[in-house]
Short mmCIF file of C-alpha atoms in Angstrom, two decimals:
data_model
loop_
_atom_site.label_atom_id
_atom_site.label_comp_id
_atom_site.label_asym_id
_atom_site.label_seq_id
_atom_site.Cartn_x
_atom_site.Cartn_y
_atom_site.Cartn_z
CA UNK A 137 173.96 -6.69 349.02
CA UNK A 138 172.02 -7.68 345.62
CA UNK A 139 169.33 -9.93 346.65
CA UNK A 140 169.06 -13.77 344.26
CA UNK A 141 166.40 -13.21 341.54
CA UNK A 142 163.80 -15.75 341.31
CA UNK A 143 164.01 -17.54 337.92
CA UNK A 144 160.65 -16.86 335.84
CA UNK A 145 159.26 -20.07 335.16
CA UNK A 146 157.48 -20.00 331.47
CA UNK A 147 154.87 -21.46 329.47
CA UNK A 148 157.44 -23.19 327.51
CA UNK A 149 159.33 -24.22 330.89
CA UNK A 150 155.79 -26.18 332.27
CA UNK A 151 155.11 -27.70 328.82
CA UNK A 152 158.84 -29.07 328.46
CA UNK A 153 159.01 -30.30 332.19
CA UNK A 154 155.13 -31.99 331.55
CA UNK A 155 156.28 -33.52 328.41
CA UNK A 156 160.04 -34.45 329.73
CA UNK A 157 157.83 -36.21 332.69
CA UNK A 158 155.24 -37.78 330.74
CA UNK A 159 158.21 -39.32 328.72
CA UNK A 160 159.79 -40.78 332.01
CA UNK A 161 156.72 -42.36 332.80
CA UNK A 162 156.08 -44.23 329.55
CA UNK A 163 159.79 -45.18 329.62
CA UNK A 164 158.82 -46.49 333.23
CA UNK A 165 155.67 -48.09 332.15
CA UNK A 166 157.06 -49.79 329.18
CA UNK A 167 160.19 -51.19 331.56
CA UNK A 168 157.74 -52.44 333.88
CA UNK A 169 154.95 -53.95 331.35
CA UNK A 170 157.39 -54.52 328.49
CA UNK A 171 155.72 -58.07 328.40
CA UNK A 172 152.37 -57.01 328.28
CA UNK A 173 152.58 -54.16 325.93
CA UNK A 174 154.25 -56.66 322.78
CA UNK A 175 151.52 -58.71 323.24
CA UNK A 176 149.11 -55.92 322.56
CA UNK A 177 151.14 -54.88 320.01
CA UNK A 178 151.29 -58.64 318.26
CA UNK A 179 148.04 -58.66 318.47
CA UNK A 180 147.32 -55.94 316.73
CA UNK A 181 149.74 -56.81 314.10
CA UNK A 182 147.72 -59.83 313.64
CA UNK A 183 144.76 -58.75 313.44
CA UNK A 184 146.32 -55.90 310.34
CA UNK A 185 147.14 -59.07 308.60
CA UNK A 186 144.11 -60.94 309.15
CA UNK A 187 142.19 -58.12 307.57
CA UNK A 188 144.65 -58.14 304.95
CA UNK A 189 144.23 -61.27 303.69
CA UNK A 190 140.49 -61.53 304.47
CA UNK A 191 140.95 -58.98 301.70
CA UNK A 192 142.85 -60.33 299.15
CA UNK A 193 140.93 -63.62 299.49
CA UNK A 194 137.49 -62.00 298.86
CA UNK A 195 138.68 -59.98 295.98
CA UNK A 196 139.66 -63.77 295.02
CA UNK A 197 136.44 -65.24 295.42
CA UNK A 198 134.84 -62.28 293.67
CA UNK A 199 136.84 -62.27 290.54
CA UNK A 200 136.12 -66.20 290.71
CA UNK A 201 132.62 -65.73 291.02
CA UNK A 202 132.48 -63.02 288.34
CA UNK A 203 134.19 -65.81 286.01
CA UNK A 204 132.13 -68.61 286.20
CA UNK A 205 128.79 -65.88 285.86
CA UNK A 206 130.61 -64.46 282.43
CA UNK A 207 130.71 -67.99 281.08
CA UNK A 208 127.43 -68.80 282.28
CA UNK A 209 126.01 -66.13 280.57
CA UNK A 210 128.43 -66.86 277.32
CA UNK A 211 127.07 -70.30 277.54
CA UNK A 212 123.29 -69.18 277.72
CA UNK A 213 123.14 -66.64 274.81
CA UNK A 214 124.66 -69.44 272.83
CA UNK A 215 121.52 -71.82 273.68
CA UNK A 216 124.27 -74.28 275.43
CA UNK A 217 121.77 -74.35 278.35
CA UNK A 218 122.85 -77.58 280.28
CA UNK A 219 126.53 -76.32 280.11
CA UNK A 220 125.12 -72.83 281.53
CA UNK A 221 123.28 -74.77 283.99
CA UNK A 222 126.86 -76.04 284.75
CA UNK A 223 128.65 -72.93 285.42
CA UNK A 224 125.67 -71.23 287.52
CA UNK A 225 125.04 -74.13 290.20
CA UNK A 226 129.25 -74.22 290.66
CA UNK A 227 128.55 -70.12 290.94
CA UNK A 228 125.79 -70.42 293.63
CA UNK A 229 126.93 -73.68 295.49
CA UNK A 230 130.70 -72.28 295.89
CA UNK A 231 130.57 -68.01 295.68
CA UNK A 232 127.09 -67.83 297.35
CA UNK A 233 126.70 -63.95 299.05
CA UNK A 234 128.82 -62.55 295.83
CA UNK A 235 127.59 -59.81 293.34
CA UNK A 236 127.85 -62.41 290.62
CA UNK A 237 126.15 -65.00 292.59
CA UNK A 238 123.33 -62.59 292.88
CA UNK A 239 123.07 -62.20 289.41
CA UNK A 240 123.75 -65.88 288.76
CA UNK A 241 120.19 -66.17 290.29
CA UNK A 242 118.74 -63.81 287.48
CA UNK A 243 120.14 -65.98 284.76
CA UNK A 244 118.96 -68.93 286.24
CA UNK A 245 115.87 -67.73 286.67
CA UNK A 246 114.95 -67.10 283.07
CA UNK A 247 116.85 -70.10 282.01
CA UNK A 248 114.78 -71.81 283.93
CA UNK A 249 111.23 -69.91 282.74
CA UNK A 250 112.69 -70.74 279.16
CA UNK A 251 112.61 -74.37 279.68
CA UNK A 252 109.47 -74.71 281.01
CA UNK A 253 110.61 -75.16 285.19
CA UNK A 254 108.09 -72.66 286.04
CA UNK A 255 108.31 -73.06 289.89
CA UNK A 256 112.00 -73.31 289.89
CA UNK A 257 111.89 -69.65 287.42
CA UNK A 258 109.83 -68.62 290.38
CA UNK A 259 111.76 -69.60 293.51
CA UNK A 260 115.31 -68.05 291.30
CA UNK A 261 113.77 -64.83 290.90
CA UNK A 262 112.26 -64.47 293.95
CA UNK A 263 115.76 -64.80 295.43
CA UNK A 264 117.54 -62.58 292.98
CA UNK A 265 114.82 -59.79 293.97
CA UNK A 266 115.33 -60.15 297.73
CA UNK A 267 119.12 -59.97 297.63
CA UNK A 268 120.18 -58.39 294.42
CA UNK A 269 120.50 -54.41 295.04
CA UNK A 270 122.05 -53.16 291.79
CA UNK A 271 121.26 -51.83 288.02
CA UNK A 272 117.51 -50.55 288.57
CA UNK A 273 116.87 -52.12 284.97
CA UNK A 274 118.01 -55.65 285.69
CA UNK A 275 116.41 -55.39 289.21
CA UNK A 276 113.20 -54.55 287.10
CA UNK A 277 113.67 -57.06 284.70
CA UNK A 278 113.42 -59.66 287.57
CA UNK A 279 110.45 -58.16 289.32
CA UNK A 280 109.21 -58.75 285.87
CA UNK A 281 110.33 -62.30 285.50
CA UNK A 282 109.01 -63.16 289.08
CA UNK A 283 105.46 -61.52 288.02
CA UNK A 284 105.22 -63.89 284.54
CA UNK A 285 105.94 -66.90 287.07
CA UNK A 286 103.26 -65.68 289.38
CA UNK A 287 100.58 -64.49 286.10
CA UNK A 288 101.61 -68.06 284.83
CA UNK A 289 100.06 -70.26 287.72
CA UNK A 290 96.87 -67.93 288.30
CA UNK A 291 98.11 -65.70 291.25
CA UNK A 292 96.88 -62.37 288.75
CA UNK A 293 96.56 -59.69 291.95
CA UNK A 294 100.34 -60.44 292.75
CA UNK A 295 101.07 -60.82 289.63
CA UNK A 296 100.30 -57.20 288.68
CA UNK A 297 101.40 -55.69 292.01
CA UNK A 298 105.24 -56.60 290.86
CA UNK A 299 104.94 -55.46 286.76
CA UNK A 300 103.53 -52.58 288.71
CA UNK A 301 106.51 -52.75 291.11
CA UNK A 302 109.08 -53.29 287.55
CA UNK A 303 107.54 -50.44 286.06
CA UNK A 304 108.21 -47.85 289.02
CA UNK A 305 111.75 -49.27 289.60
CA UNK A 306 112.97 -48.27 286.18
CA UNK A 307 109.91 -46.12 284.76
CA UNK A 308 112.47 -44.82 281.57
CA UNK A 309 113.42 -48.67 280.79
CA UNK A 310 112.35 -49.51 276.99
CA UNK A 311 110.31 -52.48 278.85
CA UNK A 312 108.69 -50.05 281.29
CA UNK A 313 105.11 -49.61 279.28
CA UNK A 314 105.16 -53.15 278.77
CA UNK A 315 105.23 -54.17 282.78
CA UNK A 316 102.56 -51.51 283.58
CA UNK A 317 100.16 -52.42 280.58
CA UNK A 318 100.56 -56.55 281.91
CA UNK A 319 99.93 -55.09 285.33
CA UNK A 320 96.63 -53.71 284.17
CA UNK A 321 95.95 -56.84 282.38
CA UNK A 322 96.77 -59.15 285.55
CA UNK A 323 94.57 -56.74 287.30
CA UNK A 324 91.70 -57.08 284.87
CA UNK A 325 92.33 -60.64 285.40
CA UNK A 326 91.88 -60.57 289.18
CA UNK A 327 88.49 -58.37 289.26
CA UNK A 328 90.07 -55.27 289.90
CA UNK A 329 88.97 -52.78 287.14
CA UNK A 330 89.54 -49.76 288.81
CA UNK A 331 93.42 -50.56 289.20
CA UNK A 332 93.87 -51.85 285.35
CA UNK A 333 91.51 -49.00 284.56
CA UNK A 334 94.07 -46.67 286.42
CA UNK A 335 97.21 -48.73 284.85
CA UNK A 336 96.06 -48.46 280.92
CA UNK A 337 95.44 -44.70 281.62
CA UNK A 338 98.94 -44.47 282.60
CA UNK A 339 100.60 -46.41 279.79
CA UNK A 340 98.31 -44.07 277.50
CA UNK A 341 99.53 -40.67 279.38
CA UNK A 342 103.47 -41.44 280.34
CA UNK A 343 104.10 -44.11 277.28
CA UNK A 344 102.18 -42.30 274.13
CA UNK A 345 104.98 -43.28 271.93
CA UNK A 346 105.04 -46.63 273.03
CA UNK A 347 103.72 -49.93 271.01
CA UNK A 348 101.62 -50.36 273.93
CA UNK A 349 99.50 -47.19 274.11
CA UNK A 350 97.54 -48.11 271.18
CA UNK A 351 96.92 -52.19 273.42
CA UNK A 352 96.08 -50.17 276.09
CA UNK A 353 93.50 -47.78 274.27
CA UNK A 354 91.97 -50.72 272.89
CA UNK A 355 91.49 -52.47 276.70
CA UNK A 356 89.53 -49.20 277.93
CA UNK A 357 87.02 -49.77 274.89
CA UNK A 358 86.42 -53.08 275.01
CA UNK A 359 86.31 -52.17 279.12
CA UNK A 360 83.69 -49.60 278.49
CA UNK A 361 81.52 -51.70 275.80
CA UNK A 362 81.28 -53.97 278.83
CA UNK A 363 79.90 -51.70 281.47
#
């Protein structure tokens, strides 16, 4: 008498009886917590479209912001400062925290130099520099511009540390040997020859070709004639 073979239970047997069983138990689950799992689900779903139009609402704001800074500027290269002035406080009052508002700062800032609100220049670049984190040249330009507003009321030791700071933010900039050669001047200013020494030297060695090589030759004579 043959005896009963035992069926061979496979790989393939195990993984189709742990997935067929896994599949009950979701099916289970889902019968049981049907409630709770569409609320998970809806909020999930919500919080897809909240991110969705968080989205489209700051690409919004940013294309609004970008706007008002591109008439701004329009306004202030054609010397229509007060309508300028317009456009860049509705920038920074309303798109505050935007690329253009950070930029809005800059333009204020030298609008402001230009008509003579030296403290105001000063407290516009000051805030472009801390929060503006973009083109090394215009992020120069404003160390630069915050630097004149600090050379302007006497502060000559700051003053030079931020050409000095311009100048090694964008040291190929056309301006570049002009911010280093006013940082040796500013340090002149403030007693400390060894720095503006060190700073005319520089423009001299890295900016030979420059217009202010030759200003800066002429500072370490007349620095020398009074030793």
């Amino acid at each position: 008498m043959l005896k009963p073979q035992k069926k061979k239970i496979t790989k393939k047997a195990l993984k189709e009886d742990k997935f067929v069983e896994a599949a009950l138990n979701a099916k289970t689950y889902l019968e049981e917590n049907s409630k709770q799992v569409m609320i998970v689900v809806g909020v999930v779903l919500a919080l897809i479209i909240l991110i969705i139009l968080y989205r489209n609402h700051q690409q919004t704001r940013d294309l609004k912001a970008a706007t008002l800074l591109g008439l701004a500027q329009v306004e202030y290269q054609n010397m229509n400062y007060a309508k300028a002035r317009q456009f860049l406080n509705q920038l920074l009052e309303d798109y505050d925290g935007t690329d253009a508002a950070d930029q809005g700062y800059f333009v204020l800032a030298n609008l402001n130099y230009q008509q003579g609100k030296y403290e105001e220049a000063e407290a516009a670049f000051k805030k472009f520099i801390d929060s503006y984190d973009g083109s090394k040249i215009l992020k120069a330009s404003g160390l630069a511009g915050y630097a004149a507003c600090l050379e302007h009321r006497g502060a000559h030791q700051e003053a030079a540390e931020y050409y000095l700071k311009a100048q090694k933010t964008a040291p190929d900039f056309v301006e570049a040997a002009n911010y280093l050669y006013l940082a040796g001047r500013n340090f002149l200013k403030a007693g400390q020859k060894d720095k503006a020494k060190k700073a005319f030297e520089t423009v001299i060695k890295k900016y030979e070709k420059s217009n202010r090589a030759n200003d800066a030759k002429a500072q370490l004579i007349i620095m020398a004639e009074e030793k």
